[in-house]
mmCIF file of C-alpha atoms in Angstrom:
data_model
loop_
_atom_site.group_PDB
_atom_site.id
_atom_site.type_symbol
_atom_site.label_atom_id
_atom_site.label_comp_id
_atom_site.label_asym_id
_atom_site.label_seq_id
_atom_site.Cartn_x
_atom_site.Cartn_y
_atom_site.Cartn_z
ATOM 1 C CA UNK H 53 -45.406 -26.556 1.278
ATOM 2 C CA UNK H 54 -42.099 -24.833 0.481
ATOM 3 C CA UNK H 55 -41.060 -24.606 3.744
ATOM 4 C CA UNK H 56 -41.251 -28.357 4.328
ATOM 5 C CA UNK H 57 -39.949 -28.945 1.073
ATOM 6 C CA UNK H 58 -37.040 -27.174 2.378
ATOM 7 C CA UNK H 59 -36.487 -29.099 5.831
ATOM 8 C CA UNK H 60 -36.898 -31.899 4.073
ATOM 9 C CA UNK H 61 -33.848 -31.057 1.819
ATOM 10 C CA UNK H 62 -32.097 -30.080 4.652
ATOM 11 C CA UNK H 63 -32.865 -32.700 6.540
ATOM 12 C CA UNK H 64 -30.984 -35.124 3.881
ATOM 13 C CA UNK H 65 -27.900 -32.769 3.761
ATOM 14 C CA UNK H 66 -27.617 -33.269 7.682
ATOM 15 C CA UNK H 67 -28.391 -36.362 7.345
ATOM 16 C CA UNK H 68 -25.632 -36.957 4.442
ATOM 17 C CA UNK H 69 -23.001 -34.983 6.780
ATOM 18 C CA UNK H 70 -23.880 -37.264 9.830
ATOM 19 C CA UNK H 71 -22.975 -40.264 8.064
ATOM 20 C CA UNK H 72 -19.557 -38.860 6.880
ATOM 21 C CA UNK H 73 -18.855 -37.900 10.671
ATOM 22 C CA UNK H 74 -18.790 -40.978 12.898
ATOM 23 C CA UNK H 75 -16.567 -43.305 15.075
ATOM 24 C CA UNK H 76 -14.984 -44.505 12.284
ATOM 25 C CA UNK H 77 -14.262 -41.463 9.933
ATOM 26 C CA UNK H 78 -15.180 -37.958 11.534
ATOM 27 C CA UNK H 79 -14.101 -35.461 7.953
ATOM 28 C CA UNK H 80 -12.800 -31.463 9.020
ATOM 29 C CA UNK H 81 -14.010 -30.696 5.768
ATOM 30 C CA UNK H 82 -14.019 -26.573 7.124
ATOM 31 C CA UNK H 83 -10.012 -27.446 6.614
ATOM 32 C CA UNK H 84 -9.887 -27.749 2.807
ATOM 33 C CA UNK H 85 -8.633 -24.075 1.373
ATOM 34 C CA UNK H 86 -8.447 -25.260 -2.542
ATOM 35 C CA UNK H 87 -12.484 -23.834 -2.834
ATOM 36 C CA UNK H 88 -11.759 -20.711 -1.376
ATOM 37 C CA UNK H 89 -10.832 -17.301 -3.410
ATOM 38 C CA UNK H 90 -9.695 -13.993 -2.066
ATOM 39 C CA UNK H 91 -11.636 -11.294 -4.035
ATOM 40 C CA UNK H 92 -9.624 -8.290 -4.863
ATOM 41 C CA UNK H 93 -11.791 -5.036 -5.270
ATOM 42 C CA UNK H 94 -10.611 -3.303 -7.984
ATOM 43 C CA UNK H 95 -13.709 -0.983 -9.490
ATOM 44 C CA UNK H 96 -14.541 -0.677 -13.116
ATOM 45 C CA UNK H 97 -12.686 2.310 -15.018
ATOM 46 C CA UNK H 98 -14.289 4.611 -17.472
ATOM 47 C CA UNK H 99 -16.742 1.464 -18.619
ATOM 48 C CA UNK H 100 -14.075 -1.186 -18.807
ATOM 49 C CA UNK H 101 -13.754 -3.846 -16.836
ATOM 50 C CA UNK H 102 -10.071 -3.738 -14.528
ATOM 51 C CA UNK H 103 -9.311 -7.867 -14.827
ATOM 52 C CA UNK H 104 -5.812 -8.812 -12.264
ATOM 53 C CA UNK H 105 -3.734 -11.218 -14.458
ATOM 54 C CA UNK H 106 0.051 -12.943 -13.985
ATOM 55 C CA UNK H 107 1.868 -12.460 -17.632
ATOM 56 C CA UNK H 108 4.726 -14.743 -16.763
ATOM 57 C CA UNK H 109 4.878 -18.079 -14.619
ATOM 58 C CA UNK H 110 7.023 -21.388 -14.692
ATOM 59 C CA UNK H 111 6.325 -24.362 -13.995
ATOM 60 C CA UNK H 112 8.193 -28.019 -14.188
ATOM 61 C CA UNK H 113 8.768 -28.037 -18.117
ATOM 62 C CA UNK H 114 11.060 -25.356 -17.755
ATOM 63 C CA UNK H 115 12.919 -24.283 -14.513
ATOM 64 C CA UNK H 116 9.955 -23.923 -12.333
ATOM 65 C CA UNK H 117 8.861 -26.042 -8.927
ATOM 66 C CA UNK H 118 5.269 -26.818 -9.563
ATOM 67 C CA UNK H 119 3.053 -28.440 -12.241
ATOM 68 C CA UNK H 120 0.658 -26.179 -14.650
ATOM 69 C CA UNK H 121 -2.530 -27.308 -13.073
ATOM 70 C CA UNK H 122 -0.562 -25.416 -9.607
ATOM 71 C CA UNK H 123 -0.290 -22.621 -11.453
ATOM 72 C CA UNK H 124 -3.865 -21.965 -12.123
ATOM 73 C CA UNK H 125 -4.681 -22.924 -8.686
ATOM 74 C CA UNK H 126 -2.884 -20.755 -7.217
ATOM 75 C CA UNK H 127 -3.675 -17.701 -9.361
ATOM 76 C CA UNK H 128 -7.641 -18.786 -9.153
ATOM 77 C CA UNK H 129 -7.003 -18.824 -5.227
ATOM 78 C CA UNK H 130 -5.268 -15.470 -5.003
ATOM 79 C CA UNK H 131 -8.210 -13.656 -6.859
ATOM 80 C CA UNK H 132 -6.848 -13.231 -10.544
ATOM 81 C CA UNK H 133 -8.761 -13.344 -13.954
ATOM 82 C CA UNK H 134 -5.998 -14.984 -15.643
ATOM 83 C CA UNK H 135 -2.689 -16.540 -15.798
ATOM 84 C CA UNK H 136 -0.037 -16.853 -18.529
ATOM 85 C CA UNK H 137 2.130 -19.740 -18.706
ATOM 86 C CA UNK H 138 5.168 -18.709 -20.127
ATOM 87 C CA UNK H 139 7.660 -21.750 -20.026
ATOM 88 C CA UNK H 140 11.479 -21.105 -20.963
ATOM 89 C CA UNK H 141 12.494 -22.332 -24.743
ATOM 90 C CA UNK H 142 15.362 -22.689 -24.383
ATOM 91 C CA UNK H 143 16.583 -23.403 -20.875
ATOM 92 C CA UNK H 144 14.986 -26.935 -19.459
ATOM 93 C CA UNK H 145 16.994 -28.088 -16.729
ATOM 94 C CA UNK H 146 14.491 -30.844 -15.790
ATOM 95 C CA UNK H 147 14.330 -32.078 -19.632
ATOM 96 C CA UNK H 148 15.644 -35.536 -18.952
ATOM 97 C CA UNK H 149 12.882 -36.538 -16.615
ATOM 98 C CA UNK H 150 10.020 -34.544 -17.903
ATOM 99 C CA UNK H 151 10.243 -35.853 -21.639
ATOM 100 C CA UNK H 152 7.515 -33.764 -23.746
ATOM 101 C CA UNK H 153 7.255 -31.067 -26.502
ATOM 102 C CA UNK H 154 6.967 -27.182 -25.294
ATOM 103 C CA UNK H 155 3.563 -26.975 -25.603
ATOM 104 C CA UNK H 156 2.636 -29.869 -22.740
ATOM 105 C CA UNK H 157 2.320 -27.527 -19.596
ATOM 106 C CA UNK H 158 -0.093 -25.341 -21.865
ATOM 107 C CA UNK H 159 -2.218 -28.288 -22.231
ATOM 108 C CA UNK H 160 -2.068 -29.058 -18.736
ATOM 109 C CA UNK H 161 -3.023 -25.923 -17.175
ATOM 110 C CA UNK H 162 -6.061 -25.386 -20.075
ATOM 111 C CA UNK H 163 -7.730 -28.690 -19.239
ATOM 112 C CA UNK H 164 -7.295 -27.301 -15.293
ATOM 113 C CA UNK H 165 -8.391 -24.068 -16.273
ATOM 114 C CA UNK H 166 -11.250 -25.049 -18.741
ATOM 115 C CA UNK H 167 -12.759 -27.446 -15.400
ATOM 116 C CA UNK H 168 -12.747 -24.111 -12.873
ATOM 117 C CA UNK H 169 -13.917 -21.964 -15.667
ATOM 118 C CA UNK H 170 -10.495 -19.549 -15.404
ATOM 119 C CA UNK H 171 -8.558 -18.313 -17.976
ATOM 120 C CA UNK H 172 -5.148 -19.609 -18.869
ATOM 121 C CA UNK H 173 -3.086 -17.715 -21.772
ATOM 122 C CA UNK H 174 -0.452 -19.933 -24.025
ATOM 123 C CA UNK H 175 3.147 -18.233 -23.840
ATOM 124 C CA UNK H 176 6.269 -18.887 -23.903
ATOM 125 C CA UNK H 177 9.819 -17.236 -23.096
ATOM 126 C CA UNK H 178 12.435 -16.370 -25.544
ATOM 127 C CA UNK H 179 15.580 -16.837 -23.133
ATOM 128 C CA UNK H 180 18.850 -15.080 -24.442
ATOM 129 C CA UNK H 181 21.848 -13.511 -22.714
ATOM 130 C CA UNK H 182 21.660 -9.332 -23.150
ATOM 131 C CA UNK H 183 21.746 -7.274 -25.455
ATOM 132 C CA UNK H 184 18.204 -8.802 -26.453
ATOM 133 C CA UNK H 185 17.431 -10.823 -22.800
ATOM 134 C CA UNK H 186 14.459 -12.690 -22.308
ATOM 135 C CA UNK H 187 11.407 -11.947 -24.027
ATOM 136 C CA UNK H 188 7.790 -13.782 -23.451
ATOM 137 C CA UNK H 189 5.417 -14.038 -26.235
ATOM 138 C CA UNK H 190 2.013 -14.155 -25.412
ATOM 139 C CA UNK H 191 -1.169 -15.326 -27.168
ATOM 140 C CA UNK H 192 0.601 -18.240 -28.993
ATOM 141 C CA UNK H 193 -0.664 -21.147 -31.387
ATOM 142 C CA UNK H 194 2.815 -23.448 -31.034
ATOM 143 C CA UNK H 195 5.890 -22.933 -29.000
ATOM 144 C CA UNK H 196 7.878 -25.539 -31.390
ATOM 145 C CA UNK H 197 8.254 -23.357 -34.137
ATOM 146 C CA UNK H 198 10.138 -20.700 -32.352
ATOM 147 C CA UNK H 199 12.318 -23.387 -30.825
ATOM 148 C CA UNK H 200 15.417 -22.024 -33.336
ATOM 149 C CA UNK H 201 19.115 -20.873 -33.049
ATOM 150 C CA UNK H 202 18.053 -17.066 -34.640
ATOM 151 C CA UNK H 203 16.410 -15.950 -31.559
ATOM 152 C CA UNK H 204 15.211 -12.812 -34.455
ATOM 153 C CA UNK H 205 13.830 -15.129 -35.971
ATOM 154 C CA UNK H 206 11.788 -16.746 -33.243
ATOM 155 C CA UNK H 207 10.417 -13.531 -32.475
ATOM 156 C CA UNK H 208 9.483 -13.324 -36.246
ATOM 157 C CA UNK H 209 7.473 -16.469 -35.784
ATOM 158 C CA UNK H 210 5.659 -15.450 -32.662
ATOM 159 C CA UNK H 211 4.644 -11.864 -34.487
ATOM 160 C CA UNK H 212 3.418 -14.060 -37.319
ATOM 161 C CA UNK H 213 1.331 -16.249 -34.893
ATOM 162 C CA UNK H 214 -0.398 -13.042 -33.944
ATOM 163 C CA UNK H 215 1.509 -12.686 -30.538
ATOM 164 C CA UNK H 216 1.737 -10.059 -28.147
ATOM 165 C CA UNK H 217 5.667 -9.721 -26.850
ATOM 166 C CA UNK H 218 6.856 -8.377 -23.545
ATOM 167 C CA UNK H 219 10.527 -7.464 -23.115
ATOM 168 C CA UNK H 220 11.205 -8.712 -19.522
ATOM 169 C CA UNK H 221 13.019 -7.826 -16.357
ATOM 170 C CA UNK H 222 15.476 -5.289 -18.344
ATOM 171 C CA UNK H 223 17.389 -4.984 -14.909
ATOM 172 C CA UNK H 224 18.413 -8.610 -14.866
ATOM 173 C CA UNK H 225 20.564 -10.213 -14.326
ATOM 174 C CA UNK H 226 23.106 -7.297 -13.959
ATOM 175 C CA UNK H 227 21.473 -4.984 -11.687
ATOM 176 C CA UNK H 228 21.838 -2.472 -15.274
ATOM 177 C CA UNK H 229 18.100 -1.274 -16.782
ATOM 178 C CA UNK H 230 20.235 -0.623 -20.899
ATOM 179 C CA UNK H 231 17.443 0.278 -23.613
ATOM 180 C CA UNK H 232 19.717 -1.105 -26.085
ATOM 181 C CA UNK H 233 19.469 -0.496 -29.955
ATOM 182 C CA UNK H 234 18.070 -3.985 -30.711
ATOM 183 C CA UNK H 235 15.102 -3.479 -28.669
ATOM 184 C CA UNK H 236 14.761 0.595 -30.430
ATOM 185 C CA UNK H 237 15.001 -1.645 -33.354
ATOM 186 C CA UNK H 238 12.199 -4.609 -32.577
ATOM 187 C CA UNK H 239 9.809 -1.713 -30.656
ATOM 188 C CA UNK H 240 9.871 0.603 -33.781
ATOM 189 C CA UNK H 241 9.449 -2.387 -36.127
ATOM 190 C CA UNK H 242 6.277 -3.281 -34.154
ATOM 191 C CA UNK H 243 7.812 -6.624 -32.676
ATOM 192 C CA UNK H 244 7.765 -5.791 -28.810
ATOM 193 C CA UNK H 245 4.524 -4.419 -27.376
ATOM 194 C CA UNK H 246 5.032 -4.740 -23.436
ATOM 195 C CA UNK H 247 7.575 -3.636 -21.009
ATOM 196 C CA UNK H 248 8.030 -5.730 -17.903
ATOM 197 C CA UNK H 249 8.374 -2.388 -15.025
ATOM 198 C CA UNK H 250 7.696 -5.054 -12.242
ATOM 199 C CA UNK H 251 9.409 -8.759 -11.555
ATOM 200 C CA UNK H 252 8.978 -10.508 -8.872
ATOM 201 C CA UNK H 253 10.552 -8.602 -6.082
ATOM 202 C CA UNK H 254 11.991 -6.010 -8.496
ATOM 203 C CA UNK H 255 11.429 -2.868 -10.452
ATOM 204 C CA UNK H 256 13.063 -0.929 -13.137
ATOM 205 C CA UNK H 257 12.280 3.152 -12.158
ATOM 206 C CA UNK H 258 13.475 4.045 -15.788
ATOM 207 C CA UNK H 259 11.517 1.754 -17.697
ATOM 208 C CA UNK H 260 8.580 3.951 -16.431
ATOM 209 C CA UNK H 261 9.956 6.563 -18.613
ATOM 210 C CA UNK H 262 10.676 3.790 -21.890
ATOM 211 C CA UNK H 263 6.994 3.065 -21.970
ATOM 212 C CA UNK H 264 5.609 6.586 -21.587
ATOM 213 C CA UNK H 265 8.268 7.546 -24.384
ATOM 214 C CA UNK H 266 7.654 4.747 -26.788
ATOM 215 C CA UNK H 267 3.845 3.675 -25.924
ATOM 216 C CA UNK H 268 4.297 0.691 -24.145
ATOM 217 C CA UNK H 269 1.692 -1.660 -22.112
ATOM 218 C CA UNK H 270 2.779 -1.230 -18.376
ATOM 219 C CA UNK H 271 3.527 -4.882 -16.516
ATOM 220 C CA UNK H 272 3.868 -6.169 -13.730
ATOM 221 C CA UNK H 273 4.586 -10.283 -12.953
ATOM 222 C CA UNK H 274 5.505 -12.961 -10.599
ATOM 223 C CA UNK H 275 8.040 -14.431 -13.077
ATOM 224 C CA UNK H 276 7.006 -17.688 -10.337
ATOM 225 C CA UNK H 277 9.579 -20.746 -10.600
ATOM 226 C CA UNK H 278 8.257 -21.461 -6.682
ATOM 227 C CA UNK H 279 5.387 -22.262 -5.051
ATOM 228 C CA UNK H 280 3.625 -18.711 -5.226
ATOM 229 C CA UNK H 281 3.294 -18.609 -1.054
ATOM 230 C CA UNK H 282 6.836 -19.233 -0.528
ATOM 231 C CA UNK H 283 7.472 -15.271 -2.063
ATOM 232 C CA UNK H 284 3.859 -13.718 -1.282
ATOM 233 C CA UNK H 285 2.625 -15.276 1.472
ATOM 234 C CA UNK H 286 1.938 -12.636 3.946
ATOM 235 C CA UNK H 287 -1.091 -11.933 5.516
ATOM 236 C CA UNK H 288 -3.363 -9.204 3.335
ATOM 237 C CA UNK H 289 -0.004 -9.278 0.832
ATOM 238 C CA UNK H 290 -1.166 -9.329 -3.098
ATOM 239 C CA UNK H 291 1.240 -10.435 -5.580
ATOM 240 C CA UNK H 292 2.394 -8.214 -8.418
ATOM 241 C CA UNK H 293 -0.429 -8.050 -11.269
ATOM 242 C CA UNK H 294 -0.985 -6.757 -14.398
ATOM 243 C CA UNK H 295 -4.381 -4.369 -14.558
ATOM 244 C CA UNK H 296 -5.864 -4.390 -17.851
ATOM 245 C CA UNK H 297 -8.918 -2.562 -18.965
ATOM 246 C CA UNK H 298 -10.458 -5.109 -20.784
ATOM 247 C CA UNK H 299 -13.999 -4.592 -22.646
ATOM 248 C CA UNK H 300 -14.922 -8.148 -20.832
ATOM 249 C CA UNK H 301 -13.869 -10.909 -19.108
ATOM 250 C CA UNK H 302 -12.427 -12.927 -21.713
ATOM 251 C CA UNK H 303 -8.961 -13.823 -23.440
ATOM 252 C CA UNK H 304 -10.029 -11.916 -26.434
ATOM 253 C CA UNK H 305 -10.663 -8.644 -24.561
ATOM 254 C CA UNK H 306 -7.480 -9.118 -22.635
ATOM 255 C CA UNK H 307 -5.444 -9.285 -25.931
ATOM 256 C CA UNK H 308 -7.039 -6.907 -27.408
ATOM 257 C CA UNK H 309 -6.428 -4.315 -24.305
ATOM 258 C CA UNK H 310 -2.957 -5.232 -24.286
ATOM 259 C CA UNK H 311 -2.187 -4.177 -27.754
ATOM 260 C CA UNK H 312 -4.440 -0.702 -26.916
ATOM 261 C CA UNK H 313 -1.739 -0.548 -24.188
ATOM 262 C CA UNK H 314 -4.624 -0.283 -21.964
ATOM 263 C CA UNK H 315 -2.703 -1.272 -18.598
ATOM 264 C CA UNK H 316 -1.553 -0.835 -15.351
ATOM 265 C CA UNK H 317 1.618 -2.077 -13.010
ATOM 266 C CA UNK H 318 0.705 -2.901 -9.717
ATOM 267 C CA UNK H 319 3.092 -3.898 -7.153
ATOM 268 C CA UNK H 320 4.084 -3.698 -3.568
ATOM 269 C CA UNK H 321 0.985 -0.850 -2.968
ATOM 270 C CA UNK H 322 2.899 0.820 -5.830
ATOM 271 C CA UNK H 323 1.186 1.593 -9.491
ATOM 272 C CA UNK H 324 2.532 2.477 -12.594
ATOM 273 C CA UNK H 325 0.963 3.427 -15.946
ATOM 274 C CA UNK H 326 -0.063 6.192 -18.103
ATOM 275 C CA UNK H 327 -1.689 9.509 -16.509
ATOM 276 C CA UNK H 328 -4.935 8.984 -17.833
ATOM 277 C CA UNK H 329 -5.457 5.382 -16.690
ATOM 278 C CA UNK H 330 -4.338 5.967 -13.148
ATOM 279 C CA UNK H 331 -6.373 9.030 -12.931
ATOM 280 C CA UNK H 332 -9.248 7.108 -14.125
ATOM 281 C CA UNK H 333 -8.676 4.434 -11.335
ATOM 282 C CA UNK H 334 -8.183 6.624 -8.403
ATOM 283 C CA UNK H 335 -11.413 8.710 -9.584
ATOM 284 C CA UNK H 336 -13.291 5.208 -9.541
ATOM 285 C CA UNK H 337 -12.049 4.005 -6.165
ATOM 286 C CA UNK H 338 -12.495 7.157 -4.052
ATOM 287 C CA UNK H 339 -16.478 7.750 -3.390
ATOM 288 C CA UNK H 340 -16.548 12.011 -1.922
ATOM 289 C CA UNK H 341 -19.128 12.915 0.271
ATOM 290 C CA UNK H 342 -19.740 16.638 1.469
ATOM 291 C CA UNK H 343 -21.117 16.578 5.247
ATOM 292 C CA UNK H 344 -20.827 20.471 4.986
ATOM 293 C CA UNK H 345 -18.916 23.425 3.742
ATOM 294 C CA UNK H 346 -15.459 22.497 5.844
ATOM 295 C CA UNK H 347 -15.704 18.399 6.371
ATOM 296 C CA UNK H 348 -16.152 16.314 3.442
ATOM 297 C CA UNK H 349 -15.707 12.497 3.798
ATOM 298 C CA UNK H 350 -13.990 9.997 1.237
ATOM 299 C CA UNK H 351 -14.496 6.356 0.670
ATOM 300 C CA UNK H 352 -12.190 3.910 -1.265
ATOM 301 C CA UNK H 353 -14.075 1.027 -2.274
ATOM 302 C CA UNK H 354 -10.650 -0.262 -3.822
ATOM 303 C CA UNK H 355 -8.611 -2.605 -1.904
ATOM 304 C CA UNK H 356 -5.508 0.046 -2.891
ATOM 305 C CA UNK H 357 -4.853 2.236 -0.230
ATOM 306 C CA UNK H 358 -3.628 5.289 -1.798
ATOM 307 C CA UNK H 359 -1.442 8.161 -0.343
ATOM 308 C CA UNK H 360 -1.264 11.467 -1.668
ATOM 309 C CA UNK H 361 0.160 15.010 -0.632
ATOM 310 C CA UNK H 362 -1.190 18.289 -1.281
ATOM 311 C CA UNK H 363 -1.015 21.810 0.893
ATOM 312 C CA UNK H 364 1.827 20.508 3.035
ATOM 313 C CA UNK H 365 -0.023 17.777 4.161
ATOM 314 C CA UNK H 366 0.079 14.113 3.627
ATOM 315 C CA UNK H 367 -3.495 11.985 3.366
ATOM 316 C CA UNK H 368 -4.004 8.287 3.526
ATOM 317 C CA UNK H 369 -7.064 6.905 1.559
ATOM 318 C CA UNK H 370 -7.043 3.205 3.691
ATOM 319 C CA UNK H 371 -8.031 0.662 1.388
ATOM 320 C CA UNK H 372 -11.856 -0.189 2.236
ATOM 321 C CA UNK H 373 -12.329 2.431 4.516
ATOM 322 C CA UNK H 374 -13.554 5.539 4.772
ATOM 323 C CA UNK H 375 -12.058 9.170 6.089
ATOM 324 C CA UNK H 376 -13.091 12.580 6.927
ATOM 325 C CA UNK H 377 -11.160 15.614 6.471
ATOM 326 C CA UNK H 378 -11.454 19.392 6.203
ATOM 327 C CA UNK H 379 -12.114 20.148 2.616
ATOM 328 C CA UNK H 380 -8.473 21.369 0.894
ATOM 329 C CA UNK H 381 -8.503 24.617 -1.477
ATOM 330 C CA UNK H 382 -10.441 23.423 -4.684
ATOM 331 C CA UNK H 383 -6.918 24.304 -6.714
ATOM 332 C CA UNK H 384 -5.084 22.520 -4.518
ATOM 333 C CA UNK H 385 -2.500 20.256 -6.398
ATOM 334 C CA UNK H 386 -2.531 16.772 -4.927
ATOM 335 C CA UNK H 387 0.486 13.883 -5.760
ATOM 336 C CA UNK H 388 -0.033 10.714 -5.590
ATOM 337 C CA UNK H 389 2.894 9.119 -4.257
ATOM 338 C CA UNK H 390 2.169 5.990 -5.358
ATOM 339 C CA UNK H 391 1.100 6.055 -8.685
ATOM 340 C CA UNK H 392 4.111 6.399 -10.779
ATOM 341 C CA UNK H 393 3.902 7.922 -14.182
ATOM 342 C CA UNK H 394 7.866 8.169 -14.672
ATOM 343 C CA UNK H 395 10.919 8.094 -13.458
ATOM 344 C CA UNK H 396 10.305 10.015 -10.766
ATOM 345 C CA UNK H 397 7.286 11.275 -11.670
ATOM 346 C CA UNK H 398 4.254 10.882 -10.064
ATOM 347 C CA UNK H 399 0.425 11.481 -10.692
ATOM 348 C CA UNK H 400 -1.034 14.689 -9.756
ATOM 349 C CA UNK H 401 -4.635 15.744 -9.507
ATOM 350 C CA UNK H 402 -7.309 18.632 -8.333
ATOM 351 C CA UNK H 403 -10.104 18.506 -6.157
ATOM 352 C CA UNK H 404 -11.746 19.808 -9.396
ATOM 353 C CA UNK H 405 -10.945 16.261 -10.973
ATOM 354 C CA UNK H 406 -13.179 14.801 -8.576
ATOM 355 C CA UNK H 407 -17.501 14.590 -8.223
ATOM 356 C CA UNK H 408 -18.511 16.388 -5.140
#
């Protein structure tokens, strides 16, 4: 009875499809791409979940090329958790046409978001010449209050709204990464939580060292103003990301792993972020198997390929795939030369650090 239940169901699906593909109108509905989602596999890390998520975006209500609902599109598309939309305050080029308050393209990308069951993060970007630069505060209740002339005193507001702050792009616009001593100032006073090592099609080496030194949350971002496959758009490319550990998949649990400073950079096959949390990745995405007392075998279930060097030889861990080797000296010292942990400073690990 189930089975003909079944047919029967079928039956009226086919049927359905027939009448949608005639003479008159014959639909290539195998064409549409806005259903379909790349997965990124990224395993879990010492219990927590490792979510992908885009800290700063633009969109129409401030300098950028597409509208918010794009925006969450795009990042749903390209296998994210979560997307920030992080609108300049004070820089609106297209003001005179697009006429609303600074908390519109929030709006717009949460009822987009809310419909697709994604997650979309209110922020906004403090935009000032250096010393200070540009500064996006995430989290948010209401951009218009931190529309003022002090920008001090919009970054008061956004603390007092409960916001987490990222200093952004230090290298930009002058090609100069300057810790200068407002930002000693703001860090030590609690008011910036983040440091921006990767935007767009950028990176600062020495900020690698600024959050080690002062206990930073590793980032890495878009900073999107275009269409997001007019700068990422090659074939098996990802676009920069932010890792966070987060206890679950939920804005809460990202917040609250981004004030634990529980995150990772990851750009261009490149990684950046505290020993201990890149240790704790590359542990989770690397499966060992001994086939006998000289060959051993090592899967990465991650789609990071990872490269490492250890004994005077160099060893590629393909991303998905798996590779056998003659098993190293258990005290051999391994670098991965792609996980940065400074400036130029790189993780290193064992065989010992490993399960055999």
């Amino acid at each position: 009875m189930k089975k003909i239940s079944l047919l029967l169901m079928l039956s009226c699906v086919l049927s359905l499809q027939a009448q949608l593909r005639n003479n008159d109108v014959y639909e290539v509905t195998e064409m549409e791409q806005s259903r379909v989602r790349r997965e990124i596999r990224i395993p879990n890390v010492d219990g927590y979940k490792v979510l992908k998520r885009d800290f700063h975006t633009h969109t129409v209500f401030s300098d950028g090329k597409v509208w918010p609902d794009t925006r969450v599109m795009e990042a749903w598309q390209e296998g994210l958790d979560a997307v920030a939309i992080t609108d300049h305050i004070e820089y609106l080029p297209h003001k005179e046409i697009i006429k609303a308050d600074l908390n519109e393209s929030y709006k717009i990308a949460k009822k987009a978001a809310d419909a697709s069951g994604f997650i979309v993060i209110k922020g906004t970007e403090i935009t000032r010449s250096k010393p200070l630069g540009h500064l996006n505060a995430l989290f948010i209740n209401d951009v218009m209050p931190m529309d003022v002339e002090d920008p001090l005193k919009a970054i008061d507001e956004a603390v007092r709204q409960g916001a987490f702050i990222m200093w952004n792009h230090p290298g930009w616009p002058d090609d100069k990464s300057t810790f200068y001593p407002v930002h000693e100032e703001l860090i030590k006073a609690g008011k910036i939580h983040g440091l921006e090592v990767f935007n767009h099609m950028e990176y600062y080496p020495a900020c690698f060292d600024w959050a080690m030194e002062h206990n930073l949350a590793f980032m890495a971002n878009t900073d999107s103003h275009d269409p997001i496959s007019n700068n990422y758009g090659r074939e098996n490319q990802m676009r920069p990301m932010t890792l966070v550990l987060a206890k679950e998949r939920s804005e809460a649990s990202i917040k609250e792993a981004l004030f634990a400073k529980r995150t990772m950079a990851f750009f261009n096959g490149e990684l950046a972020g505290k020993p201990e949390h890149l240790k704790g990745l590359l542990k989770a995405s690397l499966k060992i198997r001994v086939i006998n007392e000289k060959l051993v075998e090592v899967t990465n279930i991650s789609d990071i390929t990872y490269q490492a060097t250890g004994g005077k030889k160099l060893y590629i861990f393909p991303a998905g795939k798996t590779i056998s080797f003659s098993i190293p000296a258990f005290d051999t010292v391994f670098t991965v030369e792609n996980c940065h942990t400074g400036t130029g400073q790189k993780l290193t690990v064992t065989a010992s650090d490993f399960d055999f």
